[in-house]
Amino acid sequence: MRPKIIFMPHANIQYSQLTPARRHWVIKNCYEKLFDLVLERNYRIAFEASGKTIDEIASQAPEVLAKLRTLVKNGQAEPVASPYIHFMVSNVPRDLCLFSLKQSLDTWEKQVGKRPAVGWNPECSWNHAVPKIYKEAGLETLVMDADSFFLSFPEIRKATGLYYDVQGHSNKNSLFKIEEYIADKPEFLQYLVNPSLAPNGLKMIFRSDCMANLLLWYLMDATEGMRSEKITKEEISQMYRKWKERIGNLGTFIMPYAEDAEYIGSSAYFYVKQFNEARFFEPEENSVGRFCDTVELALEAGYEMALPSEVVRDTPRLLENPWISQIENGVAWHGGTAKAWLNTEFALLLDPVCRDVYQGICDVWERQRQDKQIRDREDADLKAALSYVASAWVSDSRWPPQPTTPGRFNVQESIADLYEANEALARSMKNLGLEKEKALYSPGLMKSQIRCAEQKLMKMSYFGE
């Protein structure tokens, strides 16, 4: 039996610095070119996207959505779901995350024709509730970050010298040290080549930057800043051969690419993230061909392209994995932290307002539940308020920290969502006959709170302006 290989580009149309005017271009020059490549070459991939991204594809380029529907129908693409809004799961209220996940699953089913069974956790942010939330939403499998998992073991932390800092971006270009340490340790390597099982029954597949980073730098035709020469095809082939041997000894598959779909066709956020350069989503047409190279090299090495659900289904016995409980609350992928998203000056202003509005929604909902006269009323405005406040929590209006920043428009979109949430909640209170109960929630006072945050945020300087 040939070893299996999973490629999972993931898409986020609300990306920091991806202006609304540029989003259609990304759909056509990144997502569509990926779909065309998969169709023409008869590849098989997983494709992750937020529900918002799927709706934007449907609205702005229905012909591109049609291609995704065809891929899913043909079994050439497996849909992978994240929350409807690209937010940091560990940084938002858990009930809101569950609401957004279900909204996203409904969107995939409506727009693409299939309800995903596999989930993705944006930026792989973590706390103990993540497995419960994804399982409760109805997902069977979650794509996990191996690097934060491995760094939860004290011996690996000590051996690599890697540590977490809530004010840091990431350790992305140093995570190769993990692979160097575990190379001769099957007790760790086995989790990269086998699906495993969380204590609550959620199935898990792990991705790692030890493979993904190599492919990303090849796609961008760039060096890592720590070497003078670019990544070559032979290096990628060597990587595939190395992991094929490990699969032969220990498991069934690898997932070498679980990275942004926007890197296929554009430079996406590469130059901002790596070099602090104000270059966003520039055309990178050759990256489509280079992505094709990475797939063809895998096929030449003897791998079989597979979908995540197939890998889980065809594995005779899933590894028990009790160790996920020791992954630190507040970490994220790339050796970074989800808490870093909480500590930017944008988050410090936006998050308290989001929480106030959300608490108001919860209080009104609870008041409705307790009152027999209004308990059974359907209130679309209350649900709309919940959707708007979820949208205001989008991670990309809070990231990255100085010296780079989100786009001014990213922050303005969150502010607009907060105004909409506040207005929807005011309408809901009126609909339910609660508009005089201002001790419950005061829309007028909250409007001034949103305006206060807006004024402070708009006075800031923004990267690239």
C-alpha atoms as one frame of an Amber mdcrd trajectory, in Angstrom:
protein
   0.000   0.000   0.000   1.358   3.415  -0.975   1.784   6.016   1.758  -0.863
   8.729   1.697  -0.254  12.453   1.477  -2.661  15.297   2.300  -2.429  18.797
   0.852  -4.751  21.285   2.572  -4.671  24.902   1.351  -6.879  27.038   3.586
  -8.618  30.259   2.615  -9.509  33.408   4.541 -10.994  36.279   2.550 -10.855
  38.555   5.633  -7.065  38.429   5.678  -5.260  41.363   7.271  -4.286  43.906
   4.592  -6.451  42.195   1.936  -8.584  45.181   0.967 -12.240  44.587  -0.009
 -11.454  45.824  -3.517  -8.718  43.179  -3.831 -10.765  40.210  -2.592 -12.285
  39.387  -5.976  -8.777  39.341  -7.445  -7.670  36.815  -4.816 -10.689  34.602
  -5.506  -9.883  34.575  -9.214  -6.079  34.457  -9.059  -5.597  32.163  -6.077
  -8.644  30.004  -5.352  -9.758  29.574  -8.961  -6.247  28.774 -10.203  -5.912
  26.164  -7.463  -9.266  24.619  -8.404  -8.325  24.622 -12.106  -5.048  22.887
 -11.312  -6.778  20.182  -9.277  -9.405  19.655 -11.985  -6.901  19.523 -14.849
  -4.376  17.277 -13.100  -6.977  15.072 -11.408  -5.441  15.843  -8.021  -7.171
  15.294  -4.704  -6.885  17.859  -1.910  -8.555  19.100   1.234  -9.761  22.693
   1.006 -10.495  24.718   4.120 -12.355  28.001   4.156 -14.321  30.034   6.650
 -18.048  30.242   5.994 -17.597  33.946   5.247 -15.039  33.069   2.570 -17.432
  30.577   0.960 -20.228  33.156   0.925 -17.891  35.759  -0.599 -16.840  33.331
  -3.350 -20.515  32.620  -4.055 -21.348  36.325  -4.174 -18.342  37.696  -6.054
 -17.448  34.811  -8.358 -20.166  32.141  -8.620 -18.230  30.491 -11.451 -15.402
  29.804  -8.987 -17.819  28.340  -6.456 -19.166  26.087  -9.217 -15.671  24.662
  -9.693 -15.367  23.962  -5.964 -18.755  22.237  -6.013 -17.558  20.074  -8.914
 -14.367  19.129  -7.064 -16.312  18.146  -3.952 -18.900  16.222  -5.971 -16.128
  14.364  -7.849 -14.343  13.442  -4.626 -11.346  15.559  -5.655 -11.698  17.947
  -2.732 -12.823  17.428   0.824 -14.433  20.448   2.479 -12.825  21.435   5.769
 -14.692  23.866   8.012 -13.626  26.524  10.474 -15.876  29.063  12.214 -17.909
  31.299   9.918 -15.657  34.188  10.967 -11.889  33.781  11.037 -11.368  34.405
  14.730  -9.092  32.951  17.366 -11.185  30.185  18.878  -9.457  30.316  22.246
  -9.949  34.099  22.473 -13.734  34.262  22.035 -16.626  33.051  24.208 -17.159
  29.334  23.712 -20.872  29.534  22.934 -20.116  32.126  20.264 -17.516  29.843
  18.731 -20.007  26.967  18.645 -22.620  29.235  17.049 -20.127  30.359  14.382
 -18.954  26.809  13.658 -22.529  25.619  13.073 -23.181  28.669  10.903 -20.141
  27.757   8.823 -21.219  24.136   8.437 -24.645  25.315   7.268 -22.965  27.630
   4.759 -20.774  24.878   3.308 -23.790  22.594   2.965 -25.898  25.292   1.319
 -23.264  26.682  -1.053 -21.141  23.624  -1.858 -23.569  20.764  -1.331 -21.748
  18.850   1.390 -21.522  19.254   5.154 -17.893  18.987   6.280 -16.820  16.249
   8.678 -13.322  17.695   9.151 -12.540  20.911  10.990  -9.734  23.454  11.115
  -8.966  25.709  14.049  -7.834  29.155  12.733  -4.186  29.736  13.627  -4.498
  26.530  15.720  -5.272  28.573  18.841  -5.770  26.326  21.840  -7.480  25.800
  25.135  -9.024  22.730  26.747 -12.499  23.445  25.297 -11.441  23.241  21.634
 -12.010  19.462  21.193 -15.391  19.702  22.919 -16.549  22.633  20.774 -15.613
  20.963  17.484 -17.182  17.645  18.453 -20.362  19.331  19.680 -20.633  21.176
  16.351 -20.826  17.787  14.639 -17.299  17.498  13.285 -15.577  14.131  13.405
 -11.943  15.115  12.830  -9.829  18.167  13.636  -6.590  19.176  11.896  -4.114
  19.901  14.694  -0.790  21.694  15.024   2.011  19.268  15.846   4.521  21.941
  16.818   2.510  23.298  19.749   1.738  19.699  20.704   5.426  18.735  20.746
   6.402  21.899  22.601   4.044  20.847  25.395   6.612  18.178  26.326   9.243
  19.654  28.692  12.047  17.541  27.222  11.405  18.914  23.714  11.167  22.476
  25.007  14.452  22.039  26.838  16.224  20.368  23.905  15.163  22.983  21.337
  15.451  26.070  23.508  12.098  27.257  22.129   9.743  29.150  24.394   6.475
  31.081  24.197   6.098  34.830  24.580   2.713  36.524  24.280   4.358  39.576
  22.741   6.189  37.633  20.035   5.055  36.770  16.515   6.244  33.164  16.274
   9.176  30.788  16.239   8.267  29.647  12.719  11.738  29.585  11.188  13.233
  27.757  14.170  10.750  24.918  14.436  13.063  22.633  12.445  14.765  22.085
  15.818  11.777  19.996  16.872  12.219  17.599  13.974  15.938  17.362  14.655
  15.225  16.295  18.226  12.416  13.799  17.541  14.015  12.269  14.401  15.073
   9.149  16.310  12.139   9.121  18.745   9.189   7.111  17.384   7.116   7.876
  20.469   6.829  11.423  19.111   7.142  10.880  15.347   4.190   8.499  15.343
   1.758  11.391  15.830   2.853  12.994  12.538   2.249   9.862  10.479  -0.903
   8.467  12.143  -4.321   9.861  13.012  -4.939   9.905  16.734  -7.881  10.033
  19.082  -8.620  12.700  21.676 -10.039  11.576  25.025 -13.517  12.811  23.989
 -13.491  10.734  20.790 -12.557  13.537  18.377 -10.193  12.250  15.693  -7.070
  14.288  14.999  -4.615  14.759  12.140  -1.412  16.703  12.801   0.378  19.182
  10.526   3.831  20.668  11.174   5.959  23.555   9.976   8.883  21.146   9.691
   7.325  20.193   6.337   5.014  23.126   5.538   7.679  25.801   5.947   9.931
  24.162   3.353   7.087  24.085   0.822   6.036  27.661   1.593   9.495  29.061
   0.948   9.648  27.060  -2.284   6.285  28.501  -3.379   7.558  32.020  -2.724
  10.885  31.266  -4.478  12.663  32.873  -1.529  15.247  32.053   1.086  14.611
  31.844   4.796  17.015  34.649   5.624  19.278  32.095   7.290  20.709  30.762
   4.033  21.876  32.242   0.750  20.375  29.707  -1.663  16.707  29.075  -2.432
  14.823  25.852  -1.701  15.352  23.363  -4.526  13.222  20.557  -5.899  15.836
  18.075  -4.716  15.441  19.279  -1.125  11.713  18.714  -1.344  12.259  15.258
  -2.849  14.666  14.428  -0.039  12.089  15.535   2.496   9.447  13.292   0.913
  11.834  10.319   0.852  12.753  10.842   4.496   9.138  10.909   5.605   8.231
   7.983   3.363  10.750   5.887   5.267   9.262   7.067   8.547   5.774   6.186
   7.340   7.011   2.728   6.378   8.253   2.181   9.919   5.534   3.915  11.884
   2.338   4.925  10.086   0.238   5.743   7.067   0.419   9.393   5.917   1.891
  12.901   6.104   0.290  16.336   5.713   3.097  18.520   4.303   0.981  21.497
   3.228  -1.597  22.976   5.576  -0.942  26.613   4.752  -2.698  29.598   3.220
  -4.376  29.064  -0.152  -3.532  32.674  -0.954   0.146  31.720  -1.370  -0.905
  29.842  -4.492  -1.178  32.726  -6.968  -0.095  35.633  -4.773   2.549  36.631
  -2.252  -0.280  36.974   0.299   1.198  38.112   3.620   4.649  36.641   3.071
   6.735  39.822   2.859   4.904  41.448   5.758   5.288  38.428   8.014   8.867
  37.572   7.147  10.503  40.920   6.354   8.197  43.665   7.728   7.774  44.992
   4.189   4.544  46.765   3.178   3.900  44.361   0.318   0.508  42.661   0.329
  -1.043  40.153  -2.095   1.199  40.875  -5.035   0.844  38.638  -8.110   2.985
  35.517  -7.766   1.878  33.596 -10.838   4.770  31.125 -10.783   3.703  29.902
  -7.358   0.850  27.980  -9.006   3.365  25.994 -11.007   5.585  25.568  -7.982
   2.644  24.191  -6.001   2.171  21.741  -8.862   5.872  20.862  -8.494   5.402
  19.965  -4.827   2.539  17.642  -5.707   4.298  16.007  -8.642   7.424  15.425
  -6.566   5.276  13.663  -3.964   3.705  11.461  -6.623   7.133  10.657  -8.057
   8.268   9.667  -4.570   5.472   7.105  -4.430   2.784   8.881  -2.413  -0.947
   8.650  -3.046  -2.984  11.852  -2.702  -5.700  11.386  -0.113  -8.454  13.208
   1.735  -8.369  13.578   5.528 -11.491  11.484   6.090 -10.028   8.684   3.974
  -6.833   8.651   6.003  -8.834   8.371   9.217 -11.166   5.746   7.753  -8.389
   3.566   6.348  -6.195   3.578   9.459  -6.656   0.220  11.229  -6.244   1.645
  14.730  -6.147   5.273  15.801  -3.460   6.203  18.301  -4.759   7.074  21.726
  -3.649  10.619  22.499  -4.137  11.680  26.118  -1.336  14.262  25.759  -3.393
  17.029  24.173  -4.513  18.085  27.656  -1.000  19.386  28.296  -0.948  21.739
  25.262  -0.802  25.172  26.840  -3.887  27.340  27.063  -3.287  30.321  24.777
  -0.761  28.926  22.308  -1.117  28.883  18.523   0.725  27.535  15.485   4.174
  28.581  14.225   5.421  28.385  17.804   3.410  31.517  18.603   0.525  32.283
  20.921  -3.149  33.075  20.552  -2.719  35.438  23.472  -0.485  37.602  21.277
  -3.691  38.494  19.394  -5.150  39.716  22.705  -2.244  42.015  23.469  -2.106
  44.281  20.434  -3.337  47.839  20.909  -6.187  47.066  18.486  -7.417  44.108
  20.514  -7.086  45.984  23.780  -9.611  48.507  22.462 -11.898  46.233  20.429
 -12.205  43.167  22.652 -13.791  44.830  25.725 -16.463  46.406  23.497 -17.130
  43.064  21.805 -17.515  41.418  25.193 -19.917  44.117  26.423 -22.155  43.733
  23.382 -21.976  39.945  23.582 -22.893  40.021  27.258 -25.873  42.211  26.398
 -27.025  39.652  23.830 -26.692  36.868  26.398 -28.596  38.857  29.022 -31.453
  39.666  26.653 -31.609  36.043  25.553 -31.738  34.890  29.171 -34.429  37.480
  29.968 -36.494  36.190  27.047 -36.068  32.604  28.229 -37.323  33.465  31.698
 -40.414  35.416  30.563 -43.272  33.091  29.598 -44.926  35.782  27.457 -41.957
  36.202  25.140 -40.127  32.883  25.596 -41.271  31.345  22.324 -40.914  34.390
  20.092 -38.568  34.027  17.155 -36.336  37.074  17.066 -34.208  37.400  13.939
 -32.644  40.611  15.250 -31.163  38.850  18.271 -29.501  36.267  16.035 -28.342
  39.034  13.708 -26.731  40.796  16.663 -24.886  37.588  17.498 -23.630  37.254
  13.918 -22.437  40.855  13.853 -20.553  40.643  17.129 -18.914  37.413  15.963
 -17.819  39.237  12.817 -16.415  42.078  14.914 -14.159  39.527  16.630 -12.366
  38.641  13.370  -8.712  38.038  14.173  -7.335  40.068  11.280  -8.502  43.406
  12.685  -6.277  42.735  15.696  -3.091  41.432  14.083  -0.191  41.869  13.708
   1.540  43.858  16.456   3.940  46.763  15.885   5.904  47.565  13.826   3.388
  46.078  11.410  -0.384  46.471  11.836  -3.661  45.326  10.319  -5.089  47.476
   7.581  -7.113  50.484   8.662 -10.031  48.981   6.740  -9.754  45.718   8.747
 -10.330  47.686  11.943 -13.088  49.782  10.346 -14.947  46.592   9.379 -14.953
  45.419  13.000 -16.169  48.812  14.192 -18.971  48.769  11.612 -19.964  45.298
  12.807 -20.141  46.536  16.395 -22.465  49.383  15.391 -24.645  46.880  13.514
 -24.699  44.479  16.466 -25.708  47.289  18.806 -28.520  48.423  16.491 -29.778
  44.849  16.024 -29.823  44.317  19.775 -31.762  47.578  20.240 -34.355  46.367
  17.701 -34.546  43.023  19.461 -35.249  44.649  22.819 -38.019  46.675  21.192
 -39.465  43.567  19.520 -39.506  41.746  22.843 -40.959  44.672  24.759 -37.755
  45.147  26.725 -36.637  48.522  25.379 -37.302  50.287  28.690 -35.204  47.787
  30.656 -32.006  49.698  30.129 -30.389  48.106  33.169 -30.366  44.985  31.015
 -28.587  46.719  28.130 -28.302  50.337  27.073 -27.928  50.680  23.280 -27.439
  54.449  23.507 -24.625  54.234  26.013 -22.993  51.376  24.144 -23.096  53.378
  20.911 -20.991  56.032  22.607 -18.622  53.307  23.856 -18.149  52.038  20.292
 -17.586  55.609  19.106 -14.969  56.141  21.825 -13.038  53.051  20.705 -13.417
  54.090  17.064 -11.939  57.529  17.688  -8.901  56.087  19.430  -8.370  53.419
  16.772  -8.679  55.821  13.856  -6.075  58.167  15.368  -3.470  55.395  15.183
  -0.897  55.028  12.429  -1.325  52.037  10.134   1.404  50.055   8.408   1.723
  50.773   4.705  -0.116  54.104   4.732
